[in-house]
Amino acid sequence: MTAQPDASSSAPDDLSLGIGKLVVPSLIGGLVALTLGIYGRLHHPTGVVVNIAGFTSAGYVKSWLATVATVFAVVQVSSALVMYGKIPRVTAPSWIGRLHQWSGRIAFLVAVPVAVDCLYGLGFQTYSTRVLIHSLLGCAFFGAFTVKMLILPKRGLPGWTLPLAGAVVFTILVGLWFTSAFWFFSTFGLHR
Amino acid sequence: MPLVTLLSGAALGVGVLVASMLSTSSTASASGTAATSPATATTTVTLPSASPASAAAPATAPTSAPASAPTSASATSPGTASNAAPGTAPAATASAQQADVPPKADYVAQVNGGGAAVAISVDAGKAVAYICNGHGVAAWYRGTAAAGGLHLAGKNGARLNVEYRTGRATGSIMADGTKYTFSAPVVGNVRPGRRRPGLYEATGVVDGVSVKAGWVVLPDGGQLGSVEYDPSSAVPPTAQAPALDLTTGTAQYDGITLVASLISGITGSGF
């Protein structure tokens, strides 16, 4: 009854089965976000962060790293649009897949030290709207990214899941950038 | 492959976390020694080489071979005049790295990691300092400017420890239970027509309650300010300060006009 070979009747079952595959990745992603948030809230922020030579302060290091991650995230969205054929008169070159994979890896790996620095040095804070939004988005980002990575190799998912997951991750990252690096540069000045 | 990406990210995260913990514990122990040293630093005002010498000795000893450290120390000190020989070497490095008490200087910077700004003003042997994050954290510090470093105290165990370096004040600050580190450059000449970066203070009365606002105005014109209600209380409630108009030096707060003035180690009331 449920697994009919008939294509027309199996479509909704495929859909529900496909969505069922999202449950475990979503739970794991939620757990990641929750763990980061709880750690950031319970751990007493040290205020001490590692600085890198050549930068005025660690705030600039983090802001530039966040900017680099956001730039690579823009590459992510652009390459995904090309891959999905959403950009008129642009045919996907053979290396677009690699570009998408590596820009994503770099963006993620660049964002990780920033997040560790935030959670360890500053913690999950709520003292202003910007800080609250940033804290929430920061935890949500790694949850959403985990979900996207976990559903990536799964087959038989509805076609909209991966673009949606990617769009959520990108939107969160841009929100993070605006509530951190953009604010930081506009408050303290744009330099190293 | 996505799993590899996730796991390598997690591994990187753990690595950075461990590195941060290690650096925190080392700076914490360093500030621990600094926290115990104010007594010696203030009593030995005439000997700026005393604190760098004691600070340099434990720093170099563990890094150099244990065998060479005692031999070089014992070779110089018993043979020649016991105090002069070890005293000159650190003094030379001290003068290269650490300046004496500046007669008058302002230091302004955001703290490492951002999110808060600190201003220190030294004037004729008196020092006042302020840290705020533009929201709930604000702390004032006062004390005497001693050679080699500043060790100022604030309310509720708030502490500030600073070393003078060439054109900078570098150190750590405890405020609201959080430790911040910073390296603040001295405020230099200011272009005509621009308000001088530094520590600005204003007081007023709103609905019968006295308020005290402090702003750290940064060299690029950026500012962070906080307002304390009932500042004489033990733990004054603190909130974001209204923007300080840098052309008029005033700020509108709850229907009143706060008139801010640039304060120095002498004029600052502290806390």
Coordinates of C-alpha atoms in Angstrom, one line a residue:
Chain A
M1 CA 0.0 0.0 0.0
T2 CA 2.7 2.4 0.9
A3 CA 5.4 1.5 -1.6
Q4 CA 3.6 1.5 -4.9
P5 CA 5.7 1.3 -8.0
D6 CA 3.2 3.6 -9.6
A7 CA 4.9 7.0 -9.9
S8 CA 1.8 9.1 -9.4
S9 CA 0.8 7.5 -6.1
S10 CA 4.4 7.2 -4.8
A11 CA 5.1 10.8 -5.0
P12 CA 3.6 11.9 -1.6
D13 CA 5.2 8.8 0.0
D14 CA 8.6 9.7 -1.4
L15 CA 8.1 13.2 -0.1
S16 CA 7.2 12.1 3.5
L17 CA 10.0 9.5 3.4
G18 CA 12.4 12.2 2.2
I19 CA 11.3 14.6 4.9
G20 CA 11.7 11.8 7.4
K21 CA 15.4 11.7 6.5
L22 CA 15.6 15.2 7.8
V23 CA 14.6 14.3 11.4
V24 CA 17.9 12.9 12.6
P25 CA 20.1 15.6 11.0
S26 CA 17.8 18.3 12.4
L27 CA 17.9 16.9 15.9
I28 CA 21.7 16.7 15.8
G29 CA 21.9 20.2 14.4
G30 CA 19.6 21.4 17.2
L31 CA 21.8 19.7 19.7
V32 CA 24.9 21.4 18.4
A33 CA 23.3 24.8 18.6
L34 CA 21.9 24.1 22.0
T35 CA 25.3 22.8 23.3
L36 CA 27.1 26.0 22.1
G37 CA 24.4 28.2 23.6
I38 CA 24.5 26.5 27.0
Y39 CA 28.3 26.4 27.0
G40 CA 28.4 30.1 26.2
R41 CA 25.9 30.9 28.9
L42 CA 27.3 28.7 31.7
H43 CA 31.0 29.2 31.0
H44 CA 32.3 32.3 32.6
P45 CA 33.7 34.5 29.8
T46 CA 37.4 35.1 30.2
G47 CA 37.5 38.3 28.1
V48 CA 40.9 37.0 27.0
V49 CA 41.4 36.2 23.4
V50 CA 44.4 35.3 21.3
N51 CA 45.6 38.2 19.1
I52 CA 47.6 37.8 15.9
A53 CA 50.6 40.0 15.2
G54 CA 49.9 42.8 12.7
F55 CA 46.4 43.5 13.9
T56 CA 45.4 46.2 16.3
S57 CA 43.4 43.9 18.5
A58 CA 41.7 40.5 18.5
G59 CA 38.5 42.3 17.6
Y60 CA 40.0 43.2 14.3
V61 CA 41.3 39.6 13.8
K62 CA 37.8 38.3 14.4
S63 CA 36.1 40.9 12.3
W64 CA 38.4 40.2 9.3
L65 CA 38.0 36.5 9.7
A66 CA 34.2 36.9 9.8
T67 CA 34.5 39.1 6.7
V68 CA 36.5 36.4 4.9
A69 CA 34.0 33.8 5.8
T70 CA 31.1 36.0 4.6
V71 CA 32.9 36.6 1.3
F72 CA 33.4 32.9 0.8
A73 CA 29.7 32.4 1.7
V74 CA 28.8 34.8 -1.1
V75 CA 30.9 32.6 -3.4
Q76 CA 28.9 29.7 -2.0
V77 CA 25.5 31.2 -3.0
S78 CA 26.9 32.3 -6.4
S79 CA 28.3 28.9 -7.3
A80 CA 25.2 27.2 -6.1
L81 CA 23.0 29.5 -8.3
V82 CA 25.3 28.6 -11.3
M83 CA 25.1 24.9 -10.5
Y84 CA 21.3 25.0 -10.3
G85 CA 21.2 26.9 -13.6
K86 CA 19.6 29.9 -12.0
I87 CA 21.8 32.5 -13.7
P88 CA 20.8 33.1 -17.3
R89 CA 23.3 32.6 -20.0
V90 CA 25.8 31.1 -17.6
T91 CA 26.6 27.4 -18.1
A92 CA 28.2 25.7 -15.1
P93 CA 31.9 25.1 -15.7
S94 CA 33.3 21.7 -14.7
W95 CA 35.1 23.2 -11.7
I96 CA 32.0 24.8 -10.2
G97 CA 31.4 21.8 -7.9
R98 CA 35.0 22.0 -6.5
L99 CA 34.6 25.8 -6.1
H100 CA 31.4 25.3 -4.2
Q101 CA 32.9 22.6 -1.9
W102 CA 36.1 24.4 -1.2
S103 CA 34.6 27.9 -0.7
G104 CA 32.3 26.3 1.8
R105 CA 35.0 24.4 3.6
I106 CA 37.1 27.6 3.9
A107 CA 34.2 29.7 5.1
F108 CA 33.4 27.2 7.7
L109 CA 36.9 26.6 8.9
V110 CA 37.6 30.4 9.0
A111 CA 34.4 30.9 11.1
V112 CA 35.3 28.2 13.7
P113 CA 38.1 30.1 15.5
V114 CA 35.9 33.2 15.6
A115 CA 33.2 31.2 17.2
V116 CA 35.5 29.6 19.7
D117 CA 36.9 33.0 20.6
C118 CA 33.4 34.4 21.0
L119 CA 32.1 31.6 23.1
Y120 CA 35.2 31.3 25.2
G121 CA 36.1 34.9 25.6
L122 CA 32.8 36.7 25.5
G123 CA 30.1 34.0 26.0
F124 CA 26.4 34.0 25.2
Q125 CA 25.3 37.6 26.1
T126 CA 22.0 39.4 26.0
Y127 CA 22.8 42.9 27.1
S128 CA 21.7 44.5 23.9
T129 CA 19.6 43.6 20.9
R130 CA 22.6 43.4 18.7
V131 CA 24.4 41.1 21.1
L132 CA 21.4 39.0 21.7
I133 CA 20.7 38.5 18.0
H134 CA 24.4 37.8 17.4
S135 CA 24.5 35.2 20.2
L136 CA 21.4 33.4 18.9
L137 CA 22.5 33.5 15.3
G138 CA 26.0 32.3 16.3
C139 CA 24.7 29.2 18.0
A140 CA 22.1 28.6 15.2
F141 CA 24.8 28.9 12.5
F142 CA 26.7 25.9 13.6
G143 CA 23.5 23.9 14.1
A144 CA 22.2 24.9 10.6
F145 CA 25.6 24.1 9.1
T146 CA 25.6 20.7 10.8
V147 CA 22.2 20.0 9.4
K148 CA 23.3 21.0 5.9
M149 CA 26.4 18.8 6.0
L150 CA 24.5 15.8 7.3
I151 CA 21.7 16.0 4.7
L152 CA 24.2 16.7 1.9
P153 CA 25.1 13.0 1.1
K154 CA 21.5 11.8 1.6
R155 CA 19.6 10.8 -1.6
G156 CA 15.9 11.0 -2.2
L157 CA 15.3 14.3 -0.4
P158 CA 12.9 16.7 -1.8
G159 CA 14.7 19.1 -4.2
W160 CA 14.1 22.2 -2.1
T161 CA 15.8 20.9 1.1
L162 CA 19.4 21.5 0.1
P163 CA 18.8 25.0 -1.3
L164 CA 16.8 25.9 1.7
A165 CA 19.4 24.6 4.1
G166 CA 22.1 26.5 2.2
A167 CA 20.0 29.7 2.2
V168 CA 19.4 29.4 5.9
V169 CA 23.1 28.9 6.6
F170 CA 24.0 31.9 4.4
T171 CA 21.3 34.1 5.8
I172 CA 22.5 33.4 9.4
L173 CA 26.1 34.0 8.5
V174 CA 25.3 37.4 6.9
G175 CA 23.2 38.3 10.0
L176 CA 26.2 37.3 12.1
W177 CA 28.5 39.5 10.0
F178 CA 26.2 42.5 10.3
T179 CA 25.8 42.1 14.1
S180 CA 29.6 41.7 14.6
A181 CA 32.1 42.7 12.0
F182 CA 30.0 45.4 10.4
W183 CA 29.2 46.9 13.8
F184 CA 32.8 46.6 14.9
F185 CA 34.2 48.3 11.8
S186 CA 31.6 51.0 11.9
T187 CA 32.2 51.6 15.7
F188 CA 36.0 51.3 15.8
G189 CA 37.0 52.1 12.2
L190 CA 37.9 50.0 9.2
H191 CA 41.5 49.0 9.4
R192 CA 43.6 46.0 10.6
Chain B
M1 CA 33.2 14.3 2.7
P2 CA 30.7 16.6 4.5
L3 CA 31.3 14.6 7.6
V4 CA 35.0 15.1 7.2
T5 CA 34.4 18.9 6.9
L6 CA 32.3 18.8 10.1
L7 CA 34.8 16.8 12.0
S8 CA 37.8 18.8 10.9
G9 CA 35.9 22.0 11.9
A10 CA 35.1 20.4 15.3
A11 CA 38.8 19.4 15.7
L12 CA 39.9 22.9 14.8
G13 CA 37.4 24.3 17.3
V14 CA 38.8 22.1 20.1
G15 CA 42.3 23.1 19.1
V16 CA 41.6 26.8 19.2
L17 CA 39.7 26.3 22.5
V18 CA 42.7 24.5 24.1
A19 CA 45.0 27.2 22.8
S20 CA 42.8 29.9 24.3
M21 CA 42.7 28.1 27.6
L22 CA 46.4 27.8 27.7
S23 CA 47.0 31.4 26.8
T24 CA 44.4 32.4 29.4
S25 CA 46.0 30.4 32.1
S26 CA 49.4 31.9 31.2
T27 CA 48.1 35.5 31.2
A28 CA 46.1 34.8 34.3
S29 CA 49.2 33.7 36.1
A30 CA 51.1 36.6 34.8
S31 CA 48.4 39.0 36.0
G32 CA 48.4 37.1 39.2
T33 CA 51.9 38.1 39.8
A34 CA 51.1 41.6 38.7
A35 CA 48.2 41.7 41.1
T36 CA 50.5 40.9 44.0
S37 CA 53.1 43.3 42.9
P38 CA 51.3 46.7 43.4
A39 CA 52.6 46.9 46.9
T40 CA 56.2 46.5 45.8
A41 CA 55.7 48.7 42.8
T42 CA 54.3 51.6 44.7
T43 CA 56.9 51.3 47.5
T44 CA 59.8 51.2 45.1
V45 CA 58.8 54.2 43.1
T46 CA 62.4 55.4 42.8
L47 CA 63.6 52.1 41.3
P48 CA 61.8 51.5 38.1
S49 CA 64.2 48.7 37.3
A50 CA 63.2 46.7 40.4
S51 CA 59.9 45.4 39.1
P52 CA 61.1 44.7 35.5
A53 CA 64.1 42.9 37.0
S54 CA 62.0 40.6 39.1
A55 CA 59.5 40.2 36.3
A56 CA 62.3 39.4 33.7
A57 CA 64.1 36.9 35.9
P58 CA 61.3 34.3 36.1
A59 CA 60.4 34.9 32.5
T60 CA 63.8 34.1 31.1
A61 CA 64.8 31.4 33.5
P62 CA 62.3 28.7 32.4
T63 CA 62.9 29.4 28.7
S64 CA 66.7 29.3 28.7
A65 CA 68.4 26.1 29.7
P66 CA 68.1 25.6 33.5
A67 CA 71.9 25.1 33.6
S68 CA 72.8 28.4 32.0
A69 CA 70.5 30.6 34.0
P70 CA 72.0 29.9 37.4
T71 CA 75.5 30.0 36.1
S72 CA 75.1 33.4 34.4
A73 CA 73.4 34.7 37.5
S74 CA 76.0 33.4 39.9
A75 CA 78.9 34.4 37.7
T76 CA 77.9 38.1 37.7
S77 CA 76.4 38.6 41.1
P78 CA 79.0 37.2 43.6
G79 CA 82.1 38.3 41.6
T80 CA 81.3 42.0 41.0
A81 CA 79.3 44.3 43.2
S82 CA 76.4 42.2 44.0
N83 CA 73.6 44.7 43.3
A84 CA 75.0 46.8 40.4
A85 CA 75.7 44.0 37.9
P86 CA 72.3 42.4 37.8
G87 CA 70.7 45.8 38.1
T88 CA 72.2 47.4 35.0
A89 CA 71.2 44.7 32.5
P90 CA 67.5 44.7 33.3
A91 CA 67.5 48.5 33.6
A92 CA 68.8 48.7 30.0
T93 CA 66.0 46.5 28.8
A94 CA 63.5 48.3 31.0
S95 CA 64.3 51.6 29.5
A96 CA 63.9 50.1 26.0
Q97 CA 60.5 48.6 26.8
Q98 CA 59.1 50.6 29.6
A99 CA 58.9 54.3 30.0
D100 CA 58.8 56.2 33.3
V101 CA 55.7 57.8 34.6
P102 CA 54.5 60.2 32.0
P103 CA 53.8 63.6 33.5
K104 CA 50.6 63.8 31.5
A105 CA 49.2 61.3 29.1
D106 CA 45.9 59.8 27.9
Y107 CA 45.6 56.3 26.7
V108 CA 42.5 55.2 24.8
A109 CA 41.7 51.9 23.1
Q110 CA 39.1 49.2 22.7
V111 CA 39.9 46.1 24.7
N112 CA 41.2 43.0 22.9
G113 CA 38.2 41.1 21.6
G114 CA 36.2 44.3 21.2
G115 CA 33.0 45.0 22.9
A116 CA 34.4 47.4 25.5
A117 CA 36.7 50.4 25.5
V118 CA 39.1 51.7 28.1
A119 CA 40.5 55.1 28.8
I120 CA 43.3 56.0 31.1
S121 CA 44.5 59.4 32.1
V122 CA 47.7 60.2 34.0
D123 CA 48.3 63.7 35.2
A124 CA 50.9 64.8 37.6
G125 CA 51.1 61.5 39.4
K126 CA 47.4 60.9 39.6
A127 CA 45.6 58.4 37.4
V128 CA 42.0 57.8 36.6
A129 CA 40.7 55.1 34.3
Y130 CA 37.4 54.0 32.9
I131 CA 36.1 51.0 31.1
C132 CA 32.7 50.5 29.6
N133 CA 31.0 48.4 27.0
G134 CA 28.3 50.8 26.2
H135 CA 25.8 48.8 28.1
G136 CA 25.8 47.1 31.5
V137 CA 29.5 47.2 32.2
A138 CA 31.1 50.4 33.5
A139 CA 33.8 50.8 36.1
W140 CA 35.9 53.7 37.3
Y141 CA 39.4 53.4 38.7
R142 CA 41.6 55.8 40.6
G143 CA 45.1 55.7 42.0
T144 CA 48.6 57.0 42.0
A145 CA 50.8 56.8 39.0
A146 CA 53.9 54.8 39.9
A147 CA 57.0 54.2 38.0
G148 CA 56.8 51.1 35.8
G149 CA 53.1 50.6 36.0
L150 CA 49.7 51.6 37.1
H151 CA 47.8 49.6 39.7
L152 CA 44.4 51.2 40.2
A153 CA 41.5 50.0 42.2
G154 CA 37.8 50.4 41.6
K155 CA 34.6 49.3 43.4
N156 CA 33.8 45.7 44.2
G157 CA 37.3 44.4 43.6
A158 CA 37.6 46.0 40.2
R159 CA 41.3 46.2 39.4
L160 CA 43.4 47.7 36.6
N161 CA 47.1 46.7 36.1
V162 CA 49.0 48.5 33.4
E163 CA 52.6 48.6 32.2
Y164 CA 53.9 51.6 30.3
R165 CA 55.5 50.8 27.1
T166 CA 56.8 53.1 24.5
G167 CA 53.8 55.2 23.6
R168 CA 51.4 52.6 25.0
A169 CA 49.9 51.4 28.1
T170 CA 49.4 47.6 28.1
G171 CA 47.6 45.6 30.7
S172 CA 44.6 44.0 32.1
I173 CA 41.4 45.2 33.7
M174 CA 38.8 43.5 35.9
A175 CA 35.3 44.8 35.5
D176 CA 32.1 43.2 36.5
G177 CA 33.8 39.9 37.0
T178 CA 35.3 39.8 33.6
K179 CA 38.9 40.2 32.7
Y180 CA 39.8 42.4 29.7
T181 CA 43.2 42.9 28.2
F182 CA 44.2 45.8 26.1
S183 CA 47.1 47.7 24.6
A184 CA 46.2 51.4 24.5
P185 CA 48.2 53.9 22.5
V186 CA 48.9 57.3 23.9
V187 CA 46.7 60.0 22.5
G188 CA 48.8 62.2 20.3
N189 CA 48.3 65.6 18.7
V190 CA 44.7 66.2 17.6
R191 CA 43.9 68.0 14.4
P192 CA 42.3 71.4 15.0
G193 CA 38.6 71.3 15.1
R194 CA 38.4 67.7 16.3
R195 CA 37.5 66.8 19.8
R196 CA 40.3 65.2 21.7
P197 CA 40.0 61.4 22.2
G198 CA 40.0 60.5 25.8
L199 CA 37.8 60.0 28.8
Y200 CA 34.7 62.2 29.1
E201 CA 32.5 62.4 32.1
A202 CA 29.1 64.0 32.8
T203 CA 26.9 64.0 35.9
G204 CA 23.3 65.1 36.3
V205 CA 20.1 64.4 38.2
V206 CA 17.2 62.6 36.7
D207 CA 14.0 62.3 38.7
G208 CA 15.9 63.0 41.9
V209 CA 18.5 60.3 41.2
S210 CA 22.0 61.3 40.3
V211 CA 23.4 59.8 37.2
K212 CA 27.0 59.7 36.0
A213 CA 27.9 59.1 32.4
G214 CA 31.3 58.1 31.0
W215 CA 32.4 58.0 27.4
V216 CA 35.5 56.6 25.9
V217 CA 36.1 58.6 22.8
L218 CA 38.4 56.8 20.5
P219 CA 41.0 58.3 18.1
D220 CA 38.9 57.6 15.1
G221 CA 35.9 59.5 16.6
G222 CA 34.1 56.3 17.7
Q223 CA 32.8 56.3 21.2
L224 CA 31.4 53.9 23.9
G225 CA 29.6 55.3 26.8
S226 CA 27.6 54.0 29.8
V227 CA 25.4 55.7 32.4
E228 CA 25.4 54.7 36.0
Y229 CA 22.3 55.5 38.1
D230 CA 23.0 56.5 41.7
P231 CA 26.7 56.1 41.2
S232 CA 27.5 56.3 44.9
S233 CA 25.7 53.0 45.5
A234 CA 27.6 49.8 45.9
V235 CA 26.5 48.3 42.5
P236 CA 25.0 51.1 40.4
P237 CA 22.6 50.0 37.7
T238 CA 24.3 50.7 34.4
A239 CA 22.9 51.3 30.9
Q240 CA 23.8 52.5 27.5
A241 CA 24.7 56.2 27.5
P242 CA 23.2 58.5 24.9
A243 CA 25.5 59.4 22.1
L244 CA 27.9 62.2 23.0
D245 CA 27.7 65.0 20.5
L246 CA 31.4 65.6 19.8
T247 CA 30.9 69.1 18.5
T248 CA 28.9 70.4 21.4
G249 CA 30.2 68.0 24.1
T250 CA 26.7 67.4 25.3
A251 CA 24.3 64.4 25.3
Q252 CA 20.5 64.3 25.8
Y253 CA 19.5 61.9 28.5
D254 CA 16.0 61.4 29.8
G255 CA 15.0 65.0 29.1
I256 CA 18.1 66.6 30.6
T257 CA 21.3 67.8 28.9
L258 CA 24.4 66.2 30.1
V259 CA 27.5 68.4 29.7
A260 CA 30.6 66.3 29.3
S261 CA 34.1 67.3 30.0
L262 CA 37.4 65.7 29.2
I263 CA 38.8 64.6 32.5
S264 CA 42.4 63.8 33.5
G265 CA 44.0 62.1 36.4
I266 CA 43.6 65.3 38.5
T267 CA 40.1 66.4 37.5
G268 CA 38.5 63.0 37.3
S269 CA 36.4 62.1 40.3
G270 CA 36.8 58.4 39.7
F271 CA 34.1 56.5 41.5

